Coordinates of C-alpha atoms in Angstrom, one line a residue:
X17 CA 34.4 5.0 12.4
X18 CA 38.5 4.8 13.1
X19 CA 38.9 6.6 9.4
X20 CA 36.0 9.3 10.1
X21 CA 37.7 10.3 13.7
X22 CA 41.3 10.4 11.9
X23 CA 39.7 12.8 8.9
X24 CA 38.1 14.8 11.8
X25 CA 41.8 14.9 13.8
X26 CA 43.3 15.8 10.7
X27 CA 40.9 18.6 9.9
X28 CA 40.8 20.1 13.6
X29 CA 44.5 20.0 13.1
X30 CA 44.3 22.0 9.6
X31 CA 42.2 24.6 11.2
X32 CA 44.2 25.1 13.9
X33 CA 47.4 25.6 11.7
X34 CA 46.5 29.4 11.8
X35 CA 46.3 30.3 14.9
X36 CA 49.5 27.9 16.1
X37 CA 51.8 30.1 14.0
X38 CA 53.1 33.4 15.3
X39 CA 52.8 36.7 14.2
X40 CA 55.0 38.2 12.1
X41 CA 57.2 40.0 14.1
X42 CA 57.3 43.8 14.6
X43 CA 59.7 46.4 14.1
X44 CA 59.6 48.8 17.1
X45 CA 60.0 52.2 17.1
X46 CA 56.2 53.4 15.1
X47 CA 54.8 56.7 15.8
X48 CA 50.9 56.3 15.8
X49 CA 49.1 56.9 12.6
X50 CA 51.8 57.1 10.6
X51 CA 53.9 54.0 11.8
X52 CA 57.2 54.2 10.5
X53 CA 56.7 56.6 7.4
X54 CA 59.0 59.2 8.8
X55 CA 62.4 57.2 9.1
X56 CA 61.6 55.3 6.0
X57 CA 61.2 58.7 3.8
X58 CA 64.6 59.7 5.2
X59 CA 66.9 57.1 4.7
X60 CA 64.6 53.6 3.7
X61 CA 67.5 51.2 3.7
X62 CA 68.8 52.6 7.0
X63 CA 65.0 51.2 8.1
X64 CA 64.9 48.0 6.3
X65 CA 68.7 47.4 7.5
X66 CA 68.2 47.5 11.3
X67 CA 64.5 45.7 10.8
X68 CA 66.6 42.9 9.0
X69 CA 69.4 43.1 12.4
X70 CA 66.7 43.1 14.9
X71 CA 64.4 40.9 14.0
X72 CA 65.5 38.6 11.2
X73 CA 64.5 37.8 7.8
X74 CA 61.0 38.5 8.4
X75 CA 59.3 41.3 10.2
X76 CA 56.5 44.3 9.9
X77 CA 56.3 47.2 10.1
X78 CA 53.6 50.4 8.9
X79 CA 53.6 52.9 6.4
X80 CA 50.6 55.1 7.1
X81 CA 47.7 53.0 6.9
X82 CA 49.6 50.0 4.8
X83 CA 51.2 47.1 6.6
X84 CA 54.3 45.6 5.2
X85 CA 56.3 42.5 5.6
X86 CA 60.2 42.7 4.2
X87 CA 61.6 39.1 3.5
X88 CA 65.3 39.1 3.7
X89 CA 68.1 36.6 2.4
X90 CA 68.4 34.0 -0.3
X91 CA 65.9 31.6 1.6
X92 CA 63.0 34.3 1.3
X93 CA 63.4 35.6 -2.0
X94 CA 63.0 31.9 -3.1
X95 CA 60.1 31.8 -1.3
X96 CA 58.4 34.9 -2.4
X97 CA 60.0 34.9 -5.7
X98 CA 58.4 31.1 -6.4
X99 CA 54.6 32.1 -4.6
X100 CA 51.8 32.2 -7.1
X101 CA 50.0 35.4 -8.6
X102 CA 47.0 34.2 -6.4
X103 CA 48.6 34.5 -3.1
X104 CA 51.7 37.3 -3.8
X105 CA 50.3 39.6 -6.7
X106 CA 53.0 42.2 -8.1
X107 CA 49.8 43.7 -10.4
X108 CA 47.8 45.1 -7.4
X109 CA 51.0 47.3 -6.4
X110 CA 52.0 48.1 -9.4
X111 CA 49.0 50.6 -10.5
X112 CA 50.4 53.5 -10.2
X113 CA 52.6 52.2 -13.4
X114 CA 49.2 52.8 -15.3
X115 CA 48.9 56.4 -16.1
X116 CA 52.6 55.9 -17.8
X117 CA 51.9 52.9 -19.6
X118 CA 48.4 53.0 -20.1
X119 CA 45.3 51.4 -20.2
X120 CA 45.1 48.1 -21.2
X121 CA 48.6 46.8 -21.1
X122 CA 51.3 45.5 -18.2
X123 CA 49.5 45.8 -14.9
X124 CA 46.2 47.1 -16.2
X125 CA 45.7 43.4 -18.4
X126 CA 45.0 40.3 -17.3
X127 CA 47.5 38.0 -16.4
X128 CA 47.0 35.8 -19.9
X129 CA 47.0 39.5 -21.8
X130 CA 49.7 40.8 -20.1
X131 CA 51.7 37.6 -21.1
X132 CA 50.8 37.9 -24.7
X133 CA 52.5 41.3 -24.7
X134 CA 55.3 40.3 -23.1
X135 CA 56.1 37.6 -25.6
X136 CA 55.9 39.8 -28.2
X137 CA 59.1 41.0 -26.6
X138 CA 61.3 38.0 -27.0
X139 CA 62.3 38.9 -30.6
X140 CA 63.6 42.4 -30.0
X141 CA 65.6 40.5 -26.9
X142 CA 67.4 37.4 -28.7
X143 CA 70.9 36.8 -29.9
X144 CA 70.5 38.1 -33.7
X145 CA 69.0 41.8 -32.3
X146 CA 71.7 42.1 -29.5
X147 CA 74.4 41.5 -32.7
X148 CA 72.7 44.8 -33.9
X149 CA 72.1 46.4 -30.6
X150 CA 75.8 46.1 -29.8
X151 CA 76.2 48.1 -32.5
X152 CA 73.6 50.8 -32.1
X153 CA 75.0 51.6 -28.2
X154 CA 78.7 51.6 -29.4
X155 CA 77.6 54.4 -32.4
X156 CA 75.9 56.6 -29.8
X157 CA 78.3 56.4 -27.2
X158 CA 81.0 57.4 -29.8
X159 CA 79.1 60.4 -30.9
X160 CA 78.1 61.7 -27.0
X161 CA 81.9 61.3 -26.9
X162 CA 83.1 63.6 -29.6
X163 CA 80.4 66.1 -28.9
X164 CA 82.2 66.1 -25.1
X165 CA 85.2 67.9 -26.8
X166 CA 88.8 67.5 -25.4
X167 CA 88.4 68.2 -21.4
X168 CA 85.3 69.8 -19.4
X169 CA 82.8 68.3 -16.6
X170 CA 79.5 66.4 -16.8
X171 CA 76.8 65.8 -14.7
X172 CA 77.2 61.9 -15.2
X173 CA 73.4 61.0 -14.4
X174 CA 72.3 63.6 -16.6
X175 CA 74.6 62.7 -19.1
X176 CA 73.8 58.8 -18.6
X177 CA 70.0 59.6 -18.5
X178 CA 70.7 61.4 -21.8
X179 CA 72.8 58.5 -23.9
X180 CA 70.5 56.0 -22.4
X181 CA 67.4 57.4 -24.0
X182 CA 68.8 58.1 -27.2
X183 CA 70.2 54.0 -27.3
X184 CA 66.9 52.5 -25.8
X185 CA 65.2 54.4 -28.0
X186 CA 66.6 53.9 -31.1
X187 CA 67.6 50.0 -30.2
X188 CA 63.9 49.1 -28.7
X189 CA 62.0 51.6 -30.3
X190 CA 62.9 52.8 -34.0
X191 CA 64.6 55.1 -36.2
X192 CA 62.4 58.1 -36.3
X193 CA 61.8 58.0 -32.2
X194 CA 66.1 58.2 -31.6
X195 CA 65.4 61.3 -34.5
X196 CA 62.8 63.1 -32.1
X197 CA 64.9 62.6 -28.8
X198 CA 66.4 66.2 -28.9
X199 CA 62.8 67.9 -30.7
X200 CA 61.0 67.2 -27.4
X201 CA 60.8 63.0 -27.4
X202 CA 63.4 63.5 -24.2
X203 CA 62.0 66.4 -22.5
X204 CA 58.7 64.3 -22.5
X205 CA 60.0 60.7 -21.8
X206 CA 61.8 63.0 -18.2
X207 CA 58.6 64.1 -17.4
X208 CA 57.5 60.5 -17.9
X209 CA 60.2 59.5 -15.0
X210 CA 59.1 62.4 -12.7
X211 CA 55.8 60.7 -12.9
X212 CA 57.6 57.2 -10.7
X213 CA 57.9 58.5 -7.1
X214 CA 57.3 57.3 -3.6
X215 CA 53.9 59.5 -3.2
X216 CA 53.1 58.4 -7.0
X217 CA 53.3 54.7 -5.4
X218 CA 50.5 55.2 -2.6
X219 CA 48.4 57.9 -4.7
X220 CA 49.2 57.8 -8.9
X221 CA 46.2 60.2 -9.2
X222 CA 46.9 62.7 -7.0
X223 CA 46.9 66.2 -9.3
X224 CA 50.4 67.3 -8.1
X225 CA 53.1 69.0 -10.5
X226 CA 54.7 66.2 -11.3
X227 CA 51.6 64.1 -12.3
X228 CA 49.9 66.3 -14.3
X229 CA 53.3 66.9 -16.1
X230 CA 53.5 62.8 -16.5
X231 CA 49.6 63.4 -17.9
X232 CA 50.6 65.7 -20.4
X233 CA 53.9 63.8 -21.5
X234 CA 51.9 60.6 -21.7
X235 CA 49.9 62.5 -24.5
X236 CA 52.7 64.0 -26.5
X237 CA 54.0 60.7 -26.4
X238 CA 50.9 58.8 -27.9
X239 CA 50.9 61.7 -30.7
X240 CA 54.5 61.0 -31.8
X241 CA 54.2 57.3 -31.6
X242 CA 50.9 57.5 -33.7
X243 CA 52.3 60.0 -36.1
X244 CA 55.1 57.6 -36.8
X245 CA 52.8 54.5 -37.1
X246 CA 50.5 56.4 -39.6
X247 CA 53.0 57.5 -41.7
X248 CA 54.4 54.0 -41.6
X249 CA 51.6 53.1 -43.2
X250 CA 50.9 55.3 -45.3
X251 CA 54.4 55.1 -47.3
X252 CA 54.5 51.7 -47.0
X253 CA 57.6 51.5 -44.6
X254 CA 58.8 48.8 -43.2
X255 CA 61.7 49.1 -40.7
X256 CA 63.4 46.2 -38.9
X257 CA 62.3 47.6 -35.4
X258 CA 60.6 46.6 -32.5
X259 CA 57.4 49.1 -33.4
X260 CA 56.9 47.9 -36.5
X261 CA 56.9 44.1 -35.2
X262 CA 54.4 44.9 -32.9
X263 CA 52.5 47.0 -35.8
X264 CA 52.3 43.5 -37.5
X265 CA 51.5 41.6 -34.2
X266 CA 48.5 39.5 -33.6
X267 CA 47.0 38.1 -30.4
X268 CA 46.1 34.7 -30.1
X269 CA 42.5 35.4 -31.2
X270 CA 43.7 37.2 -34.3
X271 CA 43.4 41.0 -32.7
X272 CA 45.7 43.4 -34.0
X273 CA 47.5 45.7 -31.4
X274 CA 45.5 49.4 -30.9
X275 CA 48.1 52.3 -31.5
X276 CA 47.7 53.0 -27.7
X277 CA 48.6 49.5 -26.5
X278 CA 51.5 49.3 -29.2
X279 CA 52.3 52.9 -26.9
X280 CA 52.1 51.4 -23.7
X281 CA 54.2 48.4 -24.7
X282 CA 56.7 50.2 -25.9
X283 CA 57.3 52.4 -22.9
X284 CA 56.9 49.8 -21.3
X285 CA 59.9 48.0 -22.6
X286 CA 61.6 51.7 -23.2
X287 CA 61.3 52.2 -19.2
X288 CA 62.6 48.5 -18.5
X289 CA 65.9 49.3 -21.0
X290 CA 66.4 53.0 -19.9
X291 CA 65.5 54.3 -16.6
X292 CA 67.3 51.4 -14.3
X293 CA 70.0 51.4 -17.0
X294 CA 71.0 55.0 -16.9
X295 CA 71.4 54.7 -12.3
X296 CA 73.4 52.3 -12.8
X297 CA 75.8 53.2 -15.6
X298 CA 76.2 56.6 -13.2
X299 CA 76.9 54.3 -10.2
X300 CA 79.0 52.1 -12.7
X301 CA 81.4 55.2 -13.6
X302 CA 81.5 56.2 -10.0
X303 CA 82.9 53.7 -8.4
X304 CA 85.3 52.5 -11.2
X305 CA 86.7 56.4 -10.9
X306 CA 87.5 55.6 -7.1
X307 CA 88.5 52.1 -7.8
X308 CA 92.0 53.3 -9.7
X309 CA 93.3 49.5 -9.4
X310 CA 90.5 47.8 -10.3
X311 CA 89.9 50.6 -13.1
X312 CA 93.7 49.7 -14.4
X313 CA 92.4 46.0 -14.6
X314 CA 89.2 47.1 -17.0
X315 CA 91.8 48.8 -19.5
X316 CA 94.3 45.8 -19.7
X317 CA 91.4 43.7 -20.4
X318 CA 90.2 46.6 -23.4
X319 CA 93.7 46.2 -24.4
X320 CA 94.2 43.0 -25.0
X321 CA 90.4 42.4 -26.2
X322 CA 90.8 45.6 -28.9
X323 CA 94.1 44.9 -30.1
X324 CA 92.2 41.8 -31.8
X325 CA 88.5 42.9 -32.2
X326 CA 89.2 46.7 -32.9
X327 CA 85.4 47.3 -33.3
X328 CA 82.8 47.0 -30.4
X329 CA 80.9 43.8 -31.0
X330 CA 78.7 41.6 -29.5
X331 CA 81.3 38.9 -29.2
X332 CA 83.6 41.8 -27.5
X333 CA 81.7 43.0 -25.0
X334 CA 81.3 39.2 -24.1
X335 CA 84.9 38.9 -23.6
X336 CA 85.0 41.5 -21.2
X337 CA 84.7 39.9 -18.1
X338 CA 86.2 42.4 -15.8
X339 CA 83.9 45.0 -17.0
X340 CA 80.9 43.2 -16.8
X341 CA 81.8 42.3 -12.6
X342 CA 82.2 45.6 -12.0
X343 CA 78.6 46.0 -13.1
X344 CA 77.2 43.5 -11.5
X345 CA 79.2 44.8 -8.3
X346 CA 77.3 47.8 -8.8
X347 CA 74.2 46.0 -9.0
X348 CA 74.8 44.6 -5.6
X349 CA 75.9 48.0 -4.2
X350 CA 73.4 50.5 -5.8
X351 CA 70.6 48.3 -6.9
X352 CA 68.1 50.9 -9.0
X353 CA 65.4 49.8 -7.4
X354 CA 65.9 49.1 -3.4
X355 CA 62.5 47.4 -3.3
X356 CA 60.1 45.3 -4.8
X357 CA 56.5 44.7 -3.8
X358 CA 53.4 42.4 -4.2
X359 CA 50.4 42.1 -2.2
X360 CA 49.6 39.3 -0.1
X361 CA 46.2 38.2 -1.8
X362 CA 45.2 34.8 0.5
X363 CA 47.6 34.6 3.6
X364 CA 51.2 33.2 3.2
X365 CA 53.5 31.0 5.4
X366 CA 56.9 31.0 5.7
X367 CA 58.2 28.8 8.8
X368 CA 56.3 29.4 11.7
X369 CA 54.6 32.9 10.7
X370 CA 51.2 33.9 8.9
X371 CA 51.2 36.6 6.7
X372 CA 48.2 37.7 6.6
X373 CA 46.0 39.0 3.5
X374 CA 45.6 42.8 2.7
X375 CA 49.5 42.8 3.6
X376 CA 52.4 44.3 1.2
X377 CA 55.1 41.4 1.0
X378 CA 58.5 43.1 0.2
X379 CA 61.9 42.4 -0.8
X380 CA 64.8 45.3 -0.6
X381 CA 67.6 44.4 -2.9
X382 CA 69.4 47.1 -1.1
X383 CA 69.5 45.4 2.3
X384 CA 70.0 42.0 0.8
X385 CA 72.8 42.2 -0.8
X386 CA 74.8 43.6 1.9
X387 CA 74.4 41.1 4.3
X388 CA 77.2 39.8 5.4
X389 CA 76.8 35.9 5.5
X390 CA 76.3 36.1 1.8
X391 CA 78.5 38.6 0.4
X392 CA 81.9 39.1 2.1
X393 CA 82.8 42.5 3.3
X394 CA 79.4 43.9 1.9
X395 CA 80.0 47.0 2.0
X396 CA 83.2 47.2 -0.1
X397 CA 83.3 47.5 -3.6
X398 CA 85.4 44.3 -4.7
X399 CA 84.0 43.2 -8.0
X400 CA 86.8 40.2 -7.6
X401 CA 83.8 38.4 -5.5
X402 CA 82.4 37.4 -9.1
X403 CA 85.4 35.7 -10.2
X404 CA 86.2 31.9 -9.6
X405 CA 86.2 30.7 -7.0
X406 CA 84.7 33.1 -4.9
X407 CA 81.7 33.6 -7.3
X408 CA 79.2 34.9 -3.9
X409 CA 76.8 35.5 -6.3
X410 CA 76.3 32.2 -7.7
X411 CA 75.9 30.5 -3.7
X412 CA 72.0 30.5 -4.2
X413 CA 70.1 31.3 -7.5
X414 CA 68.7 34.7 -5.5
X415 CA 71.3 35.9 -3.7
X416 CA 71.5 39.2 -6.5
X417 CA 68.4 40.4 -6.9
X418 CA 69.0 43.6 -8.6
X419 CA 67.1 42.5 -11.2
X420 CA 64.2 41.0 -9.4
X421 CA 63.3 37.1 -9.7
X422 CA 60.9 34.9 -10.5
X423 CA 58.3 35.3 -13.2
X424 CA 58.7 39.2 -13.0
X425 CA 62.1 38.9 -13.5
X426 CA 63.6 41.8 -15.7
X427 CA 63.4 40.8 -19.2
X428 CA 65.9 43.5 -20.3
X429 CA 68.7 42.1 -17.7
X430 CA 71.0 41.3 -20.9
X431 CA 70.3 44.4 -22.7
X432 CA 71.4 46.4 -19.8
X433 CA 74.4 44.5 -19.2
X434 CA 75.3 44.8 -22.6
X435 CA 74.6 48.1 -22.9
X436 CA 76.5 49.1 -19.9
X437 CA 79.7 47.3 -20.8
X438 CA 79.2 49.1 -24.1
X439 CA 79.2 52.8 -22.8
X440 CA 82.0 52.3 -20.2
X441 CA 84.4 50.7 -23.1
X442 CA 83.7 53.8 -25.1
X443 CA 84.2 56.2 -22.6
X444 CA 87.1 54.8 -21.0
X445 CA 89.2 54.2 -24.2
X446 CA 88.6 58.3 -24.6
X447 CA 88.8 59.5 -21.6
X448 CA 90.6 60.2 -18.1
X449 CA 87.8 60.5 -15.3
X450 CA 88.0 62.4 -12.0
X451 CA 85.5 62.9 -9.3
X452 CA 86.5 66.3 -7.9
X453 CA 83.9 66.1 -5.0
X454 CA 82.9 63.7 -1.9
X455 CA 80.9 60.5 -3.2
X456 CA 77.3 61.0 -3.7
X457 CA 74.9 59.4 -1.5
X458 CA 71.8 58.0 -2.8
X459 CA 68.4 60.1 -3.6
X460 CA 65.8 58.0 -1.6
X461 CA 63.4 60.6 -3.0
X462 CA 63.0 58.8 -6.5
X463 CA 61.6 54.9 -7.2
X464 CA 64.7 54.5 -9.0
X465 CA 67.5 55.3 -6.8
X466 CA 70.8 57.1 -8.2
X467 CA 73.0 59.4 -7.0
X468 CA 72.0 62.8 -5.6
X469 CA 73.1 65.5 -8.0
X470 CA 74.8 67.3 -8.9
X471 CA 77.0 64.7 -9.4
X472 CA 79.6 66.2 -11.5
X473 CA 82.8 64.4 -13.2
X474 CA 85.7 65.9 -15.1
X475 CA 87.1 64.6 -17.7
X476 CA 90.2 65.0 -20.4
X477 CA 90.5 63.0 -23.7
X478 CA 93.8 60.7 -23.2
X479 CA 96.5 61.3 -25.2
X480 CA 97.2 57.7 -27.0
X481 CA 95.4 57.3 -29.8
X482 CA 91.5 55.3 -29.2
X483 CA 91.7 51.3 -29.3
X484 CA 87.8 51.0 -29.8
X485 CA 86.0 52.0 -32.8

């Protein structure tokens, strides 16, 4: 009798739990309907920032119809970063991904399907393929160099956008795709891009402009890829890329890979070593350019690195330590993506609040890493905070989160690192950089946030002769 009434206690207590925890609280300031939509198209950050000051590191607040919950600081992303597909799910946001991708792949699969795929990506990420990659991004950037000419102006993310597609490309993709980026493979992979925006999030769909231009690329896309596969096979070839290893792939239950789902894995991969790469190599020259001291620093470092090494190499670009915390500086500033988003599938707690399901649980990037009882003077661009002893970054495993965390982390973190360090080595050995205008703010109207533009830089080819071949 003693043990029944303690198992009914105990199970009373359970199912009060619930109703015992408080709401999450709520940002004020909601217009009916519509909640917060119209402060959080204008300036989202300036949003999430003051939700974050008045309330904490959890709160709510309404987009339209959608309720959200942004966790904020180290001690949340653990928590949301750690939570299980069945409770946070990152694939019930993510549709609007699937007209890009397509069917069938990444957040259309099933979780054990879309694992599959994604470890057939490992190869064309480990040591031996960076060796090669290092390579690849050095070639390119020397050749967007010499076409720049001896002095001029650039619109750097259009210029970024336009080296990063021609190395992702020919690094994650092959040969004869890098050949087609100026016949129309660019023009089409842009229209692609246009497709990821804030209205694309809420309704991918919708016929606008810009998705039935993502519609149409999507197709010209699938014709290339499958033109180059059936030629492929036809001849016989057998290139060391990353299409034809998934040409020979197999699933676990012996299924080859259909020529669409070898297309959607590979813009799938192309988008996750392009798009957030290109925002921030822009960001990455921009503040560099405004940085002259710290920019001095980066060259000393070429200089003493190339004086030895001469050619850029894997084992280089390693070396370059300086370089690689402006980066990750940049990261912190001008994370590409200022949020990420899962939906609360069964309801969540974190310390004495309920989440409840139907929610969208959210992390911003953009307001965590400027808080100021992590990162020191957050709003100052000091890449010196990576270096010992400081190192702010390495205070909690997600305190930068520019990359995301957890299972979803970014796969192609190194790749973008690398092939950052790779362009800016380049282009600083050959050229003088000056930012004639006021710096850019950031364009809240894209999912990928970079500068607005024009964003124009001039430069002039320096006068000693090139350290980095």
């Amino acid at each position: 009798m003693e043990h029944r009434s303690h198992s009914v206690a105990t199970l009373r207590s359970a199912q009060l739990l619930p109703r015992l925890a408080k709401a999450v609280p709520e940002l004020a300031g909601g217009w009916p309907l519509i909640g917060h939509l119209p402060d959080f198209l204008r300036d989202p950050v300036s949003m999430l920032s003051r939700g974050w000051r008045e309330k904490g590191e959890l709160f709510r607040f309404r987009l339209g119809p959608r309720e959200f919950v942004l966790f904020t600081g180290p001690e949340a992303h653990d928590f949301y970063f750690r939570a299980p597909e069945d409770q946070l799910n990152a694939k019930a946001v993510y549709q609007f991904t699937v007209p890009i991708f397509g069917r069938g792949v990444a957040y259309d699969a099933s979780p054990e399907l879309m694992d599959e795929q994604l470890g057939f990506l490992f190869p064309a990420l480990r040591e031996a393929a960076m060796i090669r990659f290092a390579r690849i991004m050095s070639e390119e950037t020397s050749r967007f160099a010499d076409a720049l000419g001896e002095e001029g102006e650039v619109d750097l993310p259009v210029a970024m956008n336009e080296l990063t597609v021609r190395i992702a490309s020919r690094c994650l993709i092959g040969q004869e795709v890098r050949d087609q980026v100026d016949a129309g493979f660019a023009e089409a992979y842009h229209d692609l891009q246009k497709g990821i925006n804030t209205l694309g999030f809420f309704l991918p769909r919708l016929p606008t402009t810009a998705h039935r231009s993502r519609d149409r690329a999507r197709r010209r896309v699938a014709d290339l890829f499958s033109r180059i596969m059936s030629e492929r096979r036809r001849s016989g070839a057998c290139p060391d890329d990353f299409m034809q290893a998934l040409m020979h792939a197999r699933y676990k239950d012996g299924r080859a890979l259909s020529d669409d789902e070898i297309t959607g894995i590979l813009l799938t991969v192309l988008f996750a070593g392009q798009h957030t790469s290109a925002v921030l190599a822009t960001w990455t020259g921009l503040e560099l350019v405004r940085a002259p001291s710290y920019l001095a620093r980066v060259r000393d470092e070429m200089q003493d690195v190339y004086r030895e090494e001469g050619a850029v190499t894997l084992a280089s670009l390693k070396r370059q330590v300086a370089l690689e915390h402006a980066v990750r500086e940049c990261e912190r500033l001008h994370p590409p993506l200022i949020m990420l988003i899962r939906k609360v599938l069964k309801p969540v707690r974190y310390g004495d609040h309920i989440v409840p399901a139907g929610t969208l649980a959210m992390v911003s990037p953009a307001v965590s890493h400027r808080l100021p009882h992590v990162f020191a003077d957050p709003e100052r661009f000091s890449p010196e905070r990576f270096d010992p002893p400081a190192c702010e970054a390495k205070q909690h495993q997600y305190a930068l989160i520019g990359f995301g965390g957890g299972k979803h982390v970014c796969m192609g973190k190194h790749f973008a690192y690398l092939q950052l360090k790779a362009i800016w080595t380049v282009l600083l050995d050959r050229f003088d950089l000056h930012l004639d205008t006021a710096f850019p703010a950031p364009n809240y109207g894209s999912w990928v946030t970079g500068p607005e533009t024009p964003c124009r830089l001039r430069y002039r080819r320096r006068s000693q002769a090139s350290l980095v071949q």
